[in-house]
């Protein structure tokens, strides 16, 4: 290996990236046929207290790796975290606060299913410290919700949004397009109804067929690629006209309401991941590592929580960085690459050149931004940063 290459592959941090915490609660009422998340159908009572204790043990095991670092945001995802009681959420967040330095202004998001929304519960979550709620609405069309195997109706989704807005104010709703048999007009109706609720954040995802799902094994008839591109464009235009900023492939926010936690992922920040199947990423002075947890909740509960982390090879860091940062609609300054990978800017250069040639991204001064073509062919763009075979 040449001296230049060796130097380009040296990781060195003067200051570490911001740090977040992800907590995974892996149970759902029923498994949706399109879902490839680590979610498991609930069978009987959930072992809430036992699981919270396991999560806190997991946090404790990670403490030596993050001494002195502060947590900027927490995201409680799943699964369906709203299956847990407010009391369990309080025990979890109090336990996290007593072990980690959580910033007083930290954004604390929890995911909730409209089928589990209830006023007392929502108030309890808020009192426990949750200050942002993310609702998996997906559609306001009962036929589409049935096709997706969702446990809630459109009216339940509407009530849950009202309740979430009244309780938290800071609310995201997830909507999906490209649904079985969906036409552009139905997708538009969903986006327009979503906008009318006035939530400060809205995410619009295209339904994709993921391996190891029921839909993958028995695919429903989905709209074609061009129809989905039209739906994406419709959503961007409608949300833009309504005053939302499109800041990531699927994320739209009113001014001041971008999701800080997800932005930290997309900027390749650090995060602790605790809970069954959770992933984390941590930087140290001379290396970047990933950690991951056992997926099966039962095994996670029985394990001692520690799984050996693995170092990300420096030559993989440009690809790993772009996998996230290329999703940012406004792009990123090249300094962010250096600050969050510990590498020199030159390490990103070969991929940047290739992507520019293919008109997948543009550079302006020190800034790098995906073009519209780059956003549409995101996988092709990111693949240009894969480490070259040696
Ligand atoms: S509710 Fe969410 S996490 Fe649970 S199975 Fe459905 S899509 Fe997956």
Tab-separated table of C-alpha atoms and ligand atoms in Angstrom:
chain	number	residue	atom	x	y	z
A	1	UNK	CA	0.000	0.000	0.000
A	2	UNK	CA	1.431	3.426	-0.951
A	3	UNK	CA	2.199	6.031	1.709
A	4	UNK	CA	-0.500	8.333	0.249
A	5	UNK	CA	-3.128	5.600	0.475
A	6	UNK	CA	-2.012	4.740	3.987
A	7	UNK	CA	-2.430	8.335	5.029
A	8	UNK	CA	-5.846	8.592	3.394
A	9	UNK	CA	-6.896	5.590	5.436
A	10	UNK	CA	-5.830	6.957	8.778
A	11	UNK	CA	-8.707	7.776	11.084
A	12	UNK	CA	-8.021	10.605	13.518
A	13	UNK	CA	-10.581	12.614	15.426
A	14	UNK	CA	-9.771	15.888	17.176
A	15	UNK	CA	-13.360	16.041	18.437
A	16	UNK	CA	-15.903	13.223	18.365
A	17	UNK	CA	-19.232	13.489	16.467
A	18	UNK	CA	-22.481	14.219	18.363
A	19	UNK	CA	-23.960	11.256	20.243
A	20	UNK	CA	-27.563	9.973	20.290
A	21	UNK	CA	-29.316	6.979	21.823
A	22	UNK	CA	-31.625	4.550	20.029
A	23	UNK	CA	-33.816	2.230	22.089
A	24	UNK	CA	-35.595	-0.665	20.371
A	25	UNK	CA	-38.866	-2.119	21.684
A	26	UNK	CA	-39.461	-5.149	19.457
A	27	UNK	CA	-43.118	-6.137	19.881
A	28	UNK	CA	-46.190	-5.415	17.756
A	29	UNK	CA	-49.831	-6.477	17.974
A	30	UNK	CA	-49.515	-8.108	14.555
A	31	UNK	CA	-46.752	-8.341	11.988
A	32	UNK	CA	-47.479	-6.204	8.905
A	33	UNK	CA	-46.862	-8.140	5.662
A	34	UNK	CA	-44.421	-5.536	4.269
A	35	UNK	CA	-42.355	-5.068	7.437
A	36	UNK	CA	-38.729	-6.145	7.633
A	37	UNK	CA	-37.996	-4.429	10.951
A	38	UNK	CA	-37.053	-6.500	13.955
A	39	UNK	CA	-40.629	-6.727	15.223
A	40	UNK	CA	-42.317	-9.716	16.789
A	41	UNK	CA	-45.982	-10.467	17.317
A	42	UNK	CA	-46.917	-10.082	20.942
A	43	UNK	CA	-48.036	-13.292	22.615
A	44	UNK	CA	-49.739	-12.514	25.929
A	45	UNK	CA	-48.438	-9.975	28.444
A	46	UNK	CA	-45.235	-8.163	27.534
A	47	UNK	CA	-42.333	-8.570	29.977
A	48	UNK	CA	-42.121	-4.779	30.308
A	49	UNK	CA	-40.254	-4.483	33.615
A	50	UNK	CA	-37.847	-7.253	32.679
A	51	UNK	CA	-37.166	-5.681	29.286
A	52	UNK	CA	-36.600	-2.201	30.733
A	53	UNK	CA	-34.114	-3.753	33.196
A	54	UNK	CA	-32.330	-5.458	30.267
A	55	UNK	CA	-32.196	-2.165	28.347
A	56	UNK	CA	-30.654	-0.378	31.300
A	57	UNK	CA	-28.086	-3.170	31.737
A	58	UNK	CA	-27.310	-2.757	28.064
A	59	UNK	CA	-26.791	1.003	28.550
A	60	UNK	CA	-24.522	0.283	31.514
A	61	UNK	CA	-22.415	-2.082	29.432
A	62	UNK	CA	-21.813	0.709	26.936
A	63	UNK	CA	-20.910	3.371	29.498
A	64	UNK	CA	-17.120	2.830	29.464
A	65	UNK	CA	-17.162	3.587	25.730
A	66	UNK	CA	-18.860	6.955	26.086
A	67	UNK	CA	-17.553	8.434	29.349
A	68	UNK	CA	-18.036	12.174	29.469
A	69	UNK	CA	-20.079	12.344	26.273
A	70	UNK	CA	-23.537	13.871	26.252
A	71	UNK	CA	-26.671	12.488	24.625
A	72	UNK	CA	-28.252	14.982	22.209
A	73	UNK	CA	-31.356	12.968	21.316
A	74	UNK	CA	-33.158	9.746	22.147
A	75	UNK	CA	-35.373	7.747	19.802
A	76	UNK	CA	-37.593	4.972	21.131
A	77	UNK	CA	-38.531	2.893	18.095
A	78	UNK	CA	-39.845	-0.507	17.254
A	79	UNK	CA	-41.844	-2.520	16.917
A	80	UNK	CA	-44.614	-0.610	18.600
A	81	UNK	CA	-43.231	1.259	21.633
A	82	UNK	CA	-46.735	2.488	22.487
A	83	UNK	CA	-47.554	-1.074	23.606
A	84	UNK	CA	-45.463	-0.248	26.684
A	85	UNK	CA	-47.185	1.531	29.549
A	86	UNK	CA	-46.360	5.104	30.524
A	87	UNK	CA	-44.979	3.682	33.779
A	88	UNK	CA	-42.463	1.547	31.879
A	89	UNK	CA	-41.516	4.490	29.679
A	90	UNK	CA	-40.931	6.562	32.794
A	91	UNK	CA	-38.749	3.833	34.327
A	92	UNK	CA	-36.803	3.578	31.088
A	93	UNK	CA	-36.169	7.307	30.677
A	94	UNK	CA	-35.428	7.877	34.353
A	95	UNK	CA	-32.967	4.959	34.227
A	96	UNK	CA	-31.305	6.333	31.095
A	97	UNK	CA	-30.996	9.805	32.644
A	98	UNK	CA	-29.384	8.440	35.793
A	99	UNK	CA	-26.762	6.580	33.757
A	100	UNK	CA	-26.053	8.880	30.815
A	101	UNK	CA	-25.662	12.646	30.573
A	102	UNK	CA	-28.775	13.530	28.610
A	103	UNK	CA	-28.824	17.177	27.524
A	104	UNK	CA	-31.717	19.064	29.135
A	105	UNK	CA	-32.917	20.148	25.680
A	106	UNK	CA	-32.590	16.667	24.157
A	107	UNK	CA	-35.190	15.688	21.586
A	108	UNK	CA	-36.905	12.523	22.850
A	109	UNK	CA	-39.024	10.832	20.188
A	110	UNK	CA	-41.248	7.839	20.634
A	111	UNK	CA	-43.003	5.893	17.891
A	112	UNK	CA	-46.673	5.100	18.365
A	113	UNK	CA	-49.278	3.123	16.471
A	114	UNK	CA	-52.655	4.872	16.022
A	115	UNK	CA	-54.278	1.590	17.099
A	116	UNK	CA	-52.787	2.011	20.573
A	117	UNK	CA	-53.488	5.747	21.036
A	118	UNK	CA	-55.207	6.776	24.226
A	119	UNK	CA	-55.260	10.153	25.990
A	120	UNK	CA	-54.072	8.989	29.415
A	121	UNK	CA	-51.242	6.994	27.888
A	122	UNK	CA	-50.067	9.897	25.727
A	123	UNK	CA	-50.061	12.226	28.750
A	124	UNK	CA	-48.072	9.635	30.685
A	125	UNK	CA	-45.449	9.397	27.931
A	126	UNK	CA	-45.183	13.187	27.865
A	127	UNK	CA	-44.785	13.321	31.655
A	128	UNK	CA	-42.062	10.652	31.376
A	129	UNK	CA	-40.098	13.063	29.149
A	130	UNK	CA	-41.117	12.147	25.606
A	131	UNK	CA	-41.307	15.449	23.708
A	132	UNK	CA	-41.885	14.272	20.135
A	133	UNK	CA	-44.296	11.619	18.898
A	134	UNK	CA	-44.014	9.798	15.585
A	135	UNK	CA	-47.241	8.164	14.403
A	136	UNK	CA	-47.278	5.333	11.868
A	137	UNK	CA	-50.392	6.414	9.969
A	138	UNK	CA	-49.412	5.138	6.476
A	139	UNK	CA	-52.747	6.042	4.799
A	140	UNK	CA	-56.149	7.606	5.429
A	141	UNK	CA	-57.821	5.062	3.172
A	142	UNK	CA	-59.359	2.082	4.965
A	143	UNK	CA	-58.941	-0.199	1.947
A	144	UNK	CA	-55.212	0.633	1.785
A	145	UNK	CA	-54.796	0.145	5.526
A	146	UNK	CA	-56.441	-3.281	5.219
A	147	UNK	CA	-54.162	-4.175	2.283
A	148	UNK	CA	-51.170	-3.211	4.443
A	149	UNK	CA	-52.410	-5.366	7.325
A	150	UNK	CA	-52.497	-2.362	9.679
A	151	UNK	CA	-54.335	-2.778	12.980
A	152	UNK	CA	-55.951	0.681	12.850
A	153	UNK	CA	-58.626	2.371	10.752
A	154	UNK	CA	-58.379	5.765	9.058
A	155	UNK	CA	-60.626	7.298	11.734
A	156	UNK	CA	-58.429	5.925	14.506
A	157	UNK	CA	-55.449	7.492	12.747
A	158	UNK	CA	-57.259	10.851	12.592
A	159	UNK	CA	-58.104	10.716	16.291
A	160	UNK	CA	-54.547	9.694	17.187
A	161	UNK	CA	-53.089	12.657	15.283
A	162	UNK	CA	-55.429	15.121	17.033
A	163	UNK	CA	-54.559	13.604	20.382
A	164	UNK	CA	-50.828	13.634	19.656
A	165	UNK	CA	-50.968	17.272	18.548
A	166	UNK	CA	-52.895	18.260	21.669
A	167	UNK	CA	-50.461	16.371	23.931
A	168	UNK	CA	-47.058	16.850	22.314
A	169	UNK	CA	-47.401	19.483	19.583
A	170	UNK	CA	-44.176	18.162	18.106
A	171	UNK	CA	-45.553	15.337	15.967
A	172	UNK	CA	-44.485	13.412	12.891
A	173	UNK	CA	-46.813	11.328	10.781
A	174	UNK	CA	-45.512	8.568	8.531
A	175	UNK	CA	-47.370	8.094	5.258
A	176	UNK	CA	-46.674	5.565	2.511
A	177	UNK	CA	-47.252	5.709	-1.227
A	178	UNK	CA	-46.906	3.167	-4.010
A	179	UNK	CA	-49.437	0.979	-2.185
A	180	UNK	CA	-51.172	-2.070	-3.692
A	181	UNK	CA	-53.457	-0.900	-6.518
A	182	UNK	CA	-52.946	2.765	-5.565
A	183	UNK	CA	-53.545	5.521	-8.118
A	184	UNK	CA	-51.937	8.969	-8.072
A	185	UNK	CA	-55.234	10.579	-6.963
A	186	UNK	CA	-55.465	8.337	-3.862
A	187	UNK	CA	-51.842	8.988	-2.964
A	188	UNK	CA	-52.518	12.717	-3.351
A	189	UNK	CA	-55.585	12.506	-1.093
A	190	UNK	CA	-53.402	10.943	1.653
A	191	UNK	CA	-50.720	13.620	1.416
A	192	UNK	CA	-53.285	16.424	1.323
A	193	UNK	CA	-55.132	15.088	4.335
A	194	UNK	CA	-51.817	14.669	6.161
A	195	UNK	CA	-50.973	18.305	5.466
A	196	UNK	CA	-54.366	19.513	6.740
A	197	UNK	CA	-53.664	18.236	10.255
A	198	UNK	CA	-50.878	20.765	10.615
A	199	UNK	CA	-48.238	18.474	12.103
A	200	UNK	CA	-44.798	20.100	11.939
A	201	UNK	CA	-43.207	16.994	10.385
A	202	UNK	CA	-44.332	14.483	7.793
A	203	UNK	CA	-42.498	11.511	6.301
A	204	UNK	CA	-43.565	10.005	2.985
A	205	UNK	CA	-42.095	6.599	2.170
A	206	UNK	CA	-42.460	4.492	-0.912
A	207	UNK	CA	-43.590	0.940	-0.142
A	208	UNK	CA	-40.814	-1.425	-1.177
A	209	UNK	CA	-40.746	-5.210	-1.181
A	210	UNK	CA	-38.100	-6.296	1.308
A	211	UNK	CA	-36.699	-9.832	1.566
A	212	UNK	CA	-38.080	-11.981	4.379
A	213	UNK	CA	-41.520	-10.381	4.304
A	214	UNK	CA	-44.904	-11.805	3.322
A	215	UNK	CA	-45.171	-9.256	0.479
A	216	UNK	CA	-41.797	-10.355	-0.865
A	217	UNK	CA	-42.908	-13.985	-0.959
A	218	UNK	CA	-46.347	-13.162	-2.402
A	219	UNK	CA	-46.042	-9.721	-4.003
A	220	UNK	CA	-49.227	-7.664	-4.353
A	221	UNK	CA	-49.781	-5.660	-7.548
A	222	UNK	CA	-47.894	-2.417	-6.929
A	223	UNK	CA	-47.820	0.711	-9.098
A	224	UNK	CA	-44.908	0.786	-11.565
A	225	UNK	CA	-41.657	2.695	-11.174
A	226	UNK	CA	-42.842	5.722	-13.175
A	227	UNK	CA	-46.142	5.892	-11.279
A	228	UNK	CA	-44.209	5.852	-7.985
A	229	UNK	CA	-41.861	8.576	-9.251
A	230	UNK	CA	-44.965	10.660	-10.078
A	231	UNK	CA	-46.294	10.086	-6.547
A	232	UNK	CA	-42.969	11.132	-5.040
A	233	UNK	CA	-42.980	14.286	-7.162
A	234	UNK	CA	-46.599	15.020	-6.224
A	235	UNK	CA	-45.740	14.647	-2.524
A	236	UNK	CA	-42.708	16.947	-2.834
A	237	UNK	CA	-44.737	19.602	-4.654
A	238	UNK	CA	-47.750	19.447	-2.333
A	239	UNK	CA	-45.642	19.540	0.817
A	240	UNK	CA	-43.407	22.283	-0.585
A	241	UNK	CA	-46.475	24.393	-1.433
A	242	UNK	CA	-47.748	23.864	2.123
A	243	UNK	CA	-44.532	25.283	3.594
A	244	UNK	CA	-42.632	22.091	4.383
A	245	UNK	CA	-38.894	21.909	3.774
A	246	UNK	CA	-37.853	18.712	2.030
A	247	UNK	CA	-34.613	17.916	3.860
A	248	UNK	CA	-34.093	14.183	3.394
A	249	UNK	CA	-35.285	11.656	0.777
A	250	UNK	CA	-38.509	10.914	2.679
A	251	UNK	CA	-38.600	13.625	5.368
A	252	UNK	CA	-40.393	16.978	5.302
A	253	UNK	CA	-40.460	19.534	8.122
A	254	UNK	CA	-41.762	22.966	8.908
A	255	UNK	CA	-39.021	25.458	9.826
A	256	UNK	CA	-37.284	24.474	13.057
A	257	UNK	CA	-38.817	20.972	13.181
A	258	UNK	CA	-36.312	18.758	11.394
A	259	UNK	CA	-35.830	15.540	13.337
A	260	UNK	CA	-32.570	16.050	15.220
A	261	UNK	CA	-32.168	12.363	15.938
A	262	UNK	CA	-32.501	11.222	12.329
A	263	UNK	CA	-30.341	14.124	11.144
A	264	UNK	CA	-27.601	12.769	13.357
A	265	UNK	CA	-27.784	9.428	11.478
A	266	UNK	CA	-27.775	11.138	8.095
A	267	UNK	CA	-24.802	13.259	9.120
A	268	UNK	CA	-22.998	10.096	10.210
A	269	UNK	CA	-23.031	11.072	13.855
A	270	UNK	CA	-22.538	8.557	16.668
A	271	UNK	CA	-25.331	6.641	18.387
A	272	UNK	CA	-25.711	3.995	21.008
A	273	UNK	CA	-28.162	1.244	20.084
A	274	UNK	CA	-29.809	-0.760	22.854
A	275	UNK	CA	-32.570	-3.355	22.711
A	276	UNK	CA	-33.180	-6.510	20.673
A	277	UNK	CA	-31.617	-6.170	17.227
A	278	UNK	CA	-30.517	-2.560	17.782
A	279	UNK	CA	-27.477	-1.158	15.987
A	280	UNK	CA	-25.071	1.520	17.134
A	281	UNK	CA	-22.019	3.371	15.876
A	282	UNK	CA	-19.286	4.901	17.991
A	283	UNK	CA	-16.141	6.859	17.144
A	284	UNK	CA	-12.931	6.839	19.143
A	285	UNK	CA	-9.760	8.889	18.642
A	286	UNK	CA	-8.406	6.499	15.982
A	287	UNK	CA	-11.297	4.309	14.822
A	288	UNK	CA	-15.021	4.017	14.123
A	289	UNK	CA	-16.925	0.974	15.391
A	290	UNK	CA	-20.363	-0.595	15.084
A	291	UNK	CA	-22.204	-2.614	17.673
A	292	UNK	CA	-25.300	-4.719	17.264
A	293	UNK	CA	-27.604	-6.686	19.537
A	294	UNK	CA	-29.209	-10.121	19.419
A	295	UNK	CA	-32.462	-9.924	17.436
A	296	UNK	CA	-34.721	-12.367	19.282
A	297	UNK	CA	-36.311	-10.619	22.289
A	298	UNK	CA	-36.177	-13.799	24.386
A	299	UNK	CA	-32.467	-14.276	23.725
A	300	UNK	CA	-31.814	-10.580	24.302
A	301	UNK	CA	-33.524	-10.793	27.679
A	302	UNK	CA	-31.431	-13.829	28.621
A	303	UNK	CA	-28.115	-12.405	27.381
A	304	UNK	CA	-25.878	-10.124	29.410
A	305	UNK	CA	-26.232	-7.395	26.790
A	306	UNK	CA	-22.641	-7.280	25.615
A	307	UNK	CA	-21.771	-8.177	22.041
A	308	UNK	CA	-18.272	-7.474	20.720
A	309	UNK	CA	-18.214	-4.329	18.565
A	310	UNK	CA	-16.475	-4.401	15.188
A	311	UNK	CA	-14.315	-1.724	13.664
A	312	UNK	CA	-15.403	-0.227	10.346
A	313	UNK	CA	-12.414	-0.517	7.993
A	314	UNK	CA	-11.320	3.021	7.089
A	315	UNK	CA	-11.625	2.222	3.368
A	316	UNK	CA	-15.360	1.543	3.936
A	317	UNK	CA	-15.992	4.864	5.652
A	318	UNK	CA	-16.577	6.980	2.502
A	319	UNK	CA	-19.313	4.532	1.409
A	320	UNK	CA	-20.833	4.327	4.890
A	321	UNK	CA	-20.830	8.106	5.154
A	322	UNK	CA	-22.467	8.557	1.741
A	323	UNK	CA	-25.070	5.877	2.448
A	324	UNK	CA	-26.434	8.386	4.938
A	325	UNK	CA	-25.344	11.850	3.794
A	326	UNK	CA	-26.414	11.386	0.147
A	327	UNK	CA	-29.992	11.351	1.457
A	328	UNK	CA	-29.706	14.986	2.565
A	329	UNK	CA	-31.510	17.077	-0.044
A	330	UNK	CA	-29.370	20.166	0.654
A	331	UNK	CA	-26.210	18.065	0.729
A	332	UNK	CA	-23.371	18.631	3.174
A	333	UNK	CA	-20.129	20.565	3.558
A	334	UNK	CA	-17.019	18.510	2.897
A	335	UNK	CA	-15.861	19.392	6.433
A	336	UNK	CA	-18.678	17.211	7.762
A	337	UNK	CA	-17.128	14.199	6.056
A	338	UNK	CA	-13.786	14.906	7.756
A	339	UNK	CA	-15.340	15.671	11.144
A	340	UNK	CA	-17.564	12.553	11.228
A	341	UNK	CA	-15.286	9.941	9.618
A	342	UNK	CA	-11.914	11.149	10.927
A	343	UNK	CA	-10.553	10.923	7.349
A	344	UNK	CA	-9.084	13.570	5.065
A	345	UNK	CA	-11.312	15.134	2.389
A	346	UNK	CA	-9.170	13.487	-0.299
A	347	UNK	CA	-10.535	10.083	0.728
A	348	UNK	CA	-13.948	11.094	-0.674
A	349	UNK	CA	-12.514	12.552	-3.866
A	350	UNK	CA	-12.520	9.505	-6.223
A	351	UNK	CA	-16.220	8.841	-5.577
A	352	UNK	CA	-17.112	12.527	-5.851
A	353	UNK	CA	-15.407	12.762	-9.252
A	354	UNK	CA	-17.232	9.725	-10.600
A	355	UNK	CA	-20.579	10.974	-9.263
A	356	UNK	CA	-20.011	14.418	-10.814
A	357	UNK	CA	-19.206	12.856	-14.182
A	358	UNK	CA	-22.487	10.950	-14.045
A	359	UNK	CA	-24.302	14.137	-12.970
A	360	UNK	CA	-25.490	12.487	-9.785
A	361	UNK	CA	-24.109	15.260	-7.596
A	362	UNK	CA	-22.750	18.782	-7.848
A	363	UNK	CA	-20.181	20.712	-5.866
A	364	UNK	CA	-20.352	24.385	-4.997
A	365	UNK	CA	-17.342	25.650	-3.049
A	366	UNK	CA	-16.947	23.259	-0.114
A	367	UNK	CA	-20.517	21.972	-0.431
A	368	UNK	CA	-21.645	18.701	-2.005
A	369	UNK	CA	-25.256	18.155	-3.059
A	370	UNK	CA	-27.064	15.323	-4.885
A	371	UNK	CA	-28.735	16.396	-8.147
A	372	UNK	CA	-32.350	15.514	-8.828
A	373	UNK	CA	-31.038	12.576	-10.862
A	374	UNK	CA	-28.821	11.597	-7.929
A	375	UNK	CA	-31.793	11.630	-5.581
A	376	UNK	CA	-33.813	9.451	-7.951
A	377	UNK	CA	-30.953	6.979	-8.450
A	378	UNK	CA	-29.648	7.103	-4.925
A	379	UNK	CA	-28.374	3.518	-4.905
A	380	UNK	CA	-26.287	4.153	-8.032
A	381	UNK	CA	-24.890	7.314	-6.483
A	382	UNK	CA	-23.919	5.649	-3.220
A	383	UNK	CA	-22.409	2.598	-4.987
A	384	UNK	CA	-19.751	4.876	-6.505
A	385	UNK	CA	-18.233	5.217	-3.035
A	386	UNK	CA	-17.762	1.496	-2.456
A	387	UNK	CA	-14.104	0.663	-1.743
A	388	UNK	CA	-12.335	-0.192	-4.978
A	389	UNK	CA	-11.154	-3.790	-5.274
A	390	UNK	CA	-7.440	-4.001	-4.597
B	1	LIG	S1	-46.486	-1.892	13.239
B	1	LIG	FE1	-44.563	-1.136	12.317
B	1	LIG	S2	-42.913	-2.319	13.264
B	1	LIG	FE2	-44.854	-3.376	13.707
B	1	LIG	S3	-45.014	-4.924	12.113
B	1	LIG	FE3	-46.158	-3.128	11.384
B	1	LIG	S4	-44.648	-1.903	10.210
B	1	LIG	FE4	-43.506	-3.427	11.413
